[in-house]
PDB file of C-alpha atoms in Angstrom:
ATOM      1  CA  UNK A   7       0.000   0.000   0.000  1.00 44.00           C
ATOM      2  CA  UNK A   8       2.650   2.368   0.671  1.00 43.00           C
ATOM      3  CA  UNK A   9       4.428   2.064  -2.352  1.00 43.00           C
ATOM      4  CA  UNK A  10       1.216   3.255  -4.238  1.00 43.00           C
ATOM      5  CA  UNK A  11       1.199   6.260  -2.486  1.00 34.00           C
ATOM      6  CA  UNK A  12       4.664   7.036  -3.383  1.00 35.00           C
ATOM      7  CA  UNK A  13       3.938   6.100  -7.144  1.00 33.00           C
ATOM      8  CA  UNK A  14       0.901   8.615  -6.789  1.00 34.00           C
ATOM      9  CA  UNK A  15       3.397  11.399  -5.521  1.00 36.00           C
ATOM     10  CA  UNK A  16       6.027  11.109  -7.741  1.00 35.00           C
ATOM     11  CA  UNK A  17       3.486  11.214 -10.579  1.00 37.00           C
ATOM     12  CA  UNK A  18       2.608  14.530  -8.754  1.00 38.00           C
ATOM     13  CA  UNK A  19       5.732  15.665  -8.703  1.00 37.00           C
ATOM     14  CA  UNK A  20       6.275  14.769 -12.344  1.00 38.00           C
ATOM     15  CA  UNK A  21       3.046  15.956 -13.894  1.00 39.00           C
ATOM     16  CA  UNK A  22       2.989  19.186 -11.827  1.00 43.00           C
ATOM     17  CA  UNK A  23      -0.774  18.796 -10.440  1.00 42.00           C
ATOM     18  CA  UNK A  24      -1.073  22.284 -11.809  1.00 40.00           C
ATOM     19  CA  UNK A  25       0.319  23.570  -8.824  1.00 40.00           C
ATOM     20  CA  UNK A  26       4.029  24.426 -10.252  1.00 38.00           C
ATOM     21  CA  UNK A  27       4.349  28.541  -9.651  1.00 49.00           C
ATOM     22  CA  UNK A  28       6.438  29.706 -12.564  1.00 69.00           C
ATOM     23  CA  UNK A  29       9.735  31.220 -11.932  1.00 90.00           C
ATOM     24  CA  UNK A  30       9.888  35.559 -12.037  1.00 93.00           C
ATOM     25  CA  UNK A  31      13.104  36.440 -14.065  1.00 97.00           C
ATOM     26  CA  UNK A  32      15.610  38.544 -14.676  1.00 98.00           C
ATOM     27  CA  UNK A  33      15.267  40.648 -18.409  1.00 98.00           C
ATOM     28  CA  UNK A  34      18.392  43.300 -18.583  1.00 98.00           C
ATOM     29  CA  UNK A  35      18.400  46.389 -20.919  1.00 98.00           C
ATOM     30  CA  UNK A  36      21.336  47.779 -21.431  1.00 98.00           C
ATOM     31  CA  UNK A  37      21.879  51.763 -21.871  1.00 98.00           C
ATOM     32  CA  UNK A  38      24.457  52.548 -23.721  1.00 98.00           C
ATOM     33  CA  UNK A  39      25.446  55.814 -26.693  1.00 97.00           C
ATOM     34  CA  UNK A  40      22.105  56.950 -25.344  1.00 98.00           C
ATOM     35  CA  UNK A  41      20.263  54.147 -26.234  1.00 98.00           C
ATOM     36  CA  UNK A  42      17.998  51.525 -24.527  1.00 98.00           C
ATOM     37  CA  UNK A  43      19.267  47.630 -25.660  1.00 98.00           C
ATOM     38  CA  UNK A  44      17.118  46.003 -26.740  1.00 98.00           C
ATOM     39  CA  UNK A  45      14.292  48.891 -27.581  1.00 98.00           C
ATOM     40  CA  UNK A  46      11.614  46.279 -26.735  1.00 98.00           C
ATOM     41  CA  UNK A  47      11.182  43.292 -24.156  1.00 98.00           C
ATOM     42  CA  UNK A  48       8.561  40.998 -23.317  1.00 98.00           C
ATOM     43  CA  UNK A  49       7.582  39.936 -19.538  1.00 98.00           C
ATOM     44  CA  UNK A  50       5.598  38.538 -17.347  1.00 98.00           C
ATOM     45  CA  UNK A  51       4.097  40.229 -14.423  1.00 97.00           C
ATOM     46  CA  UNK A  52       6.447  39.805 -11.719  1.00 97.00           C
ATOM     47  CA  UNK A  53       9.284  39.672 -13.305  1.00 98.00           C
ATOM     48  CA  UNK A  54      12.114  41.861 -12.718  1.00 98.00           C
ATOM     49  CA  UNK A  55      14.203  44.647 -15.489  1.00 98.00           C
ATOM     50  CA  UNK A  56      17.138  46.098 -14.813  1.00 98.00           C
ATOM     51  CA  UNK A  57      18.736  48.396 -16.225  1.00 98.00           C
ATOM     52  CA  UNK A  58      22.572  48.906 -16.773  1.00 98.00           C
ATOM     53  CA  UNK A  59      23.676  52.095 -17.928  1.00 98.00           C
ATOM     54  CA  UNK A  60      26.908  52.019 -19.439  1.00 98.00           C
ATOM     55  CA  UNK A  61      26.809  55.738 -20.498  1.00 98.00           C
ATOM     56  CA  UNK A  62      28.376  58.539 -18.798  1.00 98.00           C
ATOM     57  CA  UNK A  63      25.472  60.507 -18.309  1.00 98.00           C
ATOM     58  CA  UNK A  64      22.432  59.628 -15.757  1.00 98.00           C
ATOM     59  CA  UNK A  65      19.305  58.316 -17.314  1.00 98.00           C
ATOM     60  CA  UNK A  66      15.772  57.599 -16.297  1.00 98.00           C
ATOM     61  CA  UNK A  67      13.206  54.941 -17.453  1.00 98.00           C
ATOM     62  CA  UNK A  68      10.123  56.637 -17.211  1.00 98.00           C
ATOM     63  CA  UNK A  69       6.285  56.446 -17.739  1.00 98.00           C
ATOM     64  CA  UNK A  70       4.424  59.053 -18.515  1.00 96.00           C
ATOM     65  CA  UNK A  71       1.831  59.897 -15.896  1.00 95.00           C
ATOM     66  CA  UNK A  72       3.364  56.822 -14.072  1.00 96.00           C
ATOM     67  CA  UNK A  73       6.517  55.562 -12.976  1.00 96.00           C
ATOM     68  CA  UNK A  74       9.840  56.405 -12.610  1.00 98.00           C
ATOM     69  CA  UNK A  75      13.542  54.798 -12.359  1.00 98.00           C
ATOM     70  CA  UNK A  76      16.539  56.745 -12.021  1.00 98.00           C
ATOM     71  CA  UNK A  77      19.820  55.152 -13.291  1.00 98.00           C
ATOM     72  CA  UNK A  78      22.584  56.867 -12.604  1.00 98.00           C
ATOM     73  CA  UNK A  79      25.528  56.656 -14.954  1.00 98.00           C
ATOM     74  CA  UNK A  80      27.964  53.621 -15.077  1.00 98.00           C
ATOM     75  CA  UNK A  81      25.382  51.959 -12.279  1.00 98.00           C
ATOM     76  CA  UNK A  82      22.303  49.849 -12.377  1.00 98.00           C
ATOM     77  CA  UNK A  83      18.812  49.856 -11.847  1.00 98.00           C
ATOM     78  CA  UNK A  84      15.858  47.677 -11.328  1.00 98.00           C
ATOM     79  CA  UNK A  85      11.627  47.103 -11.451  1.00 98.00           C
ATOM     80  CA  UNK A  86       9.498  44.635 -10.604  1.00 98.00           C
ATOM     81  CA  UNK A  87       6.942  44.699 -13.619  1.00 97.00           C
ATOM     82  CA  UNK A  88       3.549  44.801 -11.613  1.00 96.00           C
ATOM     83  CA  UNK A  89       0.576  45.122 -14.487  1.00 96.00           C
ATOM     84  CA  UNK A  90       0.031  43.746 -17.888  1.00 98.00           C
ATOM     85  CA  UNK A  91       0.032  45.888 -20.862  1.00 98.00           C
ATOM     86  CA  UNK A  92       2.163  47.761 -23.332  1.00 98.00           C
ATOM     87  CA  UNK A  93       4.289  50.109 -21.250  1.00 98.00           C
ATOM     88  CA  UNK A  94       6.194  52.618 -23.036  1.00 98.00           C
ATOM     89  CA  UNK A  95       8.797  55.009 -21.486  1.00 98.00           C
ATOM     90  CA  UNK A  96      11.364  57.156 -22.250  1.00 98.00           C
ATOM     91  CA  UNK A  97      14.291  58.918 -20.811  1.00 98.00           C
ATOM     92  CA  UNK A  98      13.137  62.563 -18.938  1.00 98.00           C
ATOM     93  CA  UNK A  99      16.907  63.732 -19.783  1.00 98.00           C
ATOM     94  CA  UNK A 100      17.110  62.476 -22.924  1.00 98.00           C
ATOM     95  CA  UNK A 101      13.288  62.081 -24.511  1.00 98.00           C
ATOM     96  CA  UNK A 102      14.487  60.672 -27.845  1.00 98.00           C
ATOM     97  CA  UNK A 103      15.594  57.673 -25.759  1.00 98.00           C
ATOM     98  CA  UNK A 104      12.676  54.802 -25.870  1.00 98.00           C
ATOM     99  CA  UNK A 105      12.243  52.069 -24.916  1.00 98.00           C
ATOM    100  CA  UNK A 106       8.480  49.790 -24.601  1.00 98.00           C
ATOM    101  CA  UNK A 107       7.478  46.762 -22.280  1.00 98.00           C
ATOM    102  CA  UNK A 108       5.416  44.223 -23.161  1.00 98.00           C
ATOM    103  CA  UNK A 109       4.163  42.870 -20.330  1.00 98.00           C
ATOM    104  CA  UNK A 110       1.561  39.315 -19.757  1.00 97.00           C
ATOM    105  CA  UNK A 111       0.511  37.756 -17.348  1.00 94.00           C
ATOM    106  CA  UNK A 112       2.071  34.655 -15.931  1.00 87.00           C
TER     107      UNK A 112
END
């Protein structure tokens, strides 16, 4: 009897019961000649973008009406991506920077 129960689990384990949480990640942009690399990126609500700014001049990744990350130069930066939708945002210092998020859900 016991040994069914384990088959049963593993099978669980295996199979995932629908209960496997899927992992947030990591999705880096680099800035760099006053430029956001890669322009675009798709996530998933919850994961995380940072920013590395590779210029010598402070940036910002901002949202209009929204929010706001400051990066200062040769440092990084980070945001947890907390709603789904098309989120585009630019640099305040520099508006001809862009850069857009495409964000699902998980």
């Amino acid at each position: 009897m016991r040994s069914g129960f384990y088959l049963v689990a593993v099978a669980g384990l295996l199979l995932g019961n629908g209960a496997v949480d899927a992992q947030a990640e990591t999705i880096r942009v680099t800035i760099e000649k006053m430029a956001f690399v890669p322009a675009e990126v798709e996530v998933r609500v919850g994961d995380t973008i940072e920013w590395v700014n590779r210029d010598i001049l402070v940036h910002t990744a901002t949202v209009k009406g929204g929010w706001e990350v400051l990066i200062p130069a040769k440092k990084t930066a980070s945001l947890v991506v907390r709603e789904a939708g098309q989120i585009d945002y630019y640099c305040r210092f520099h508006p001809n920077m862009k850069g857009r998020i495409l964000a699902a859900t998980p």
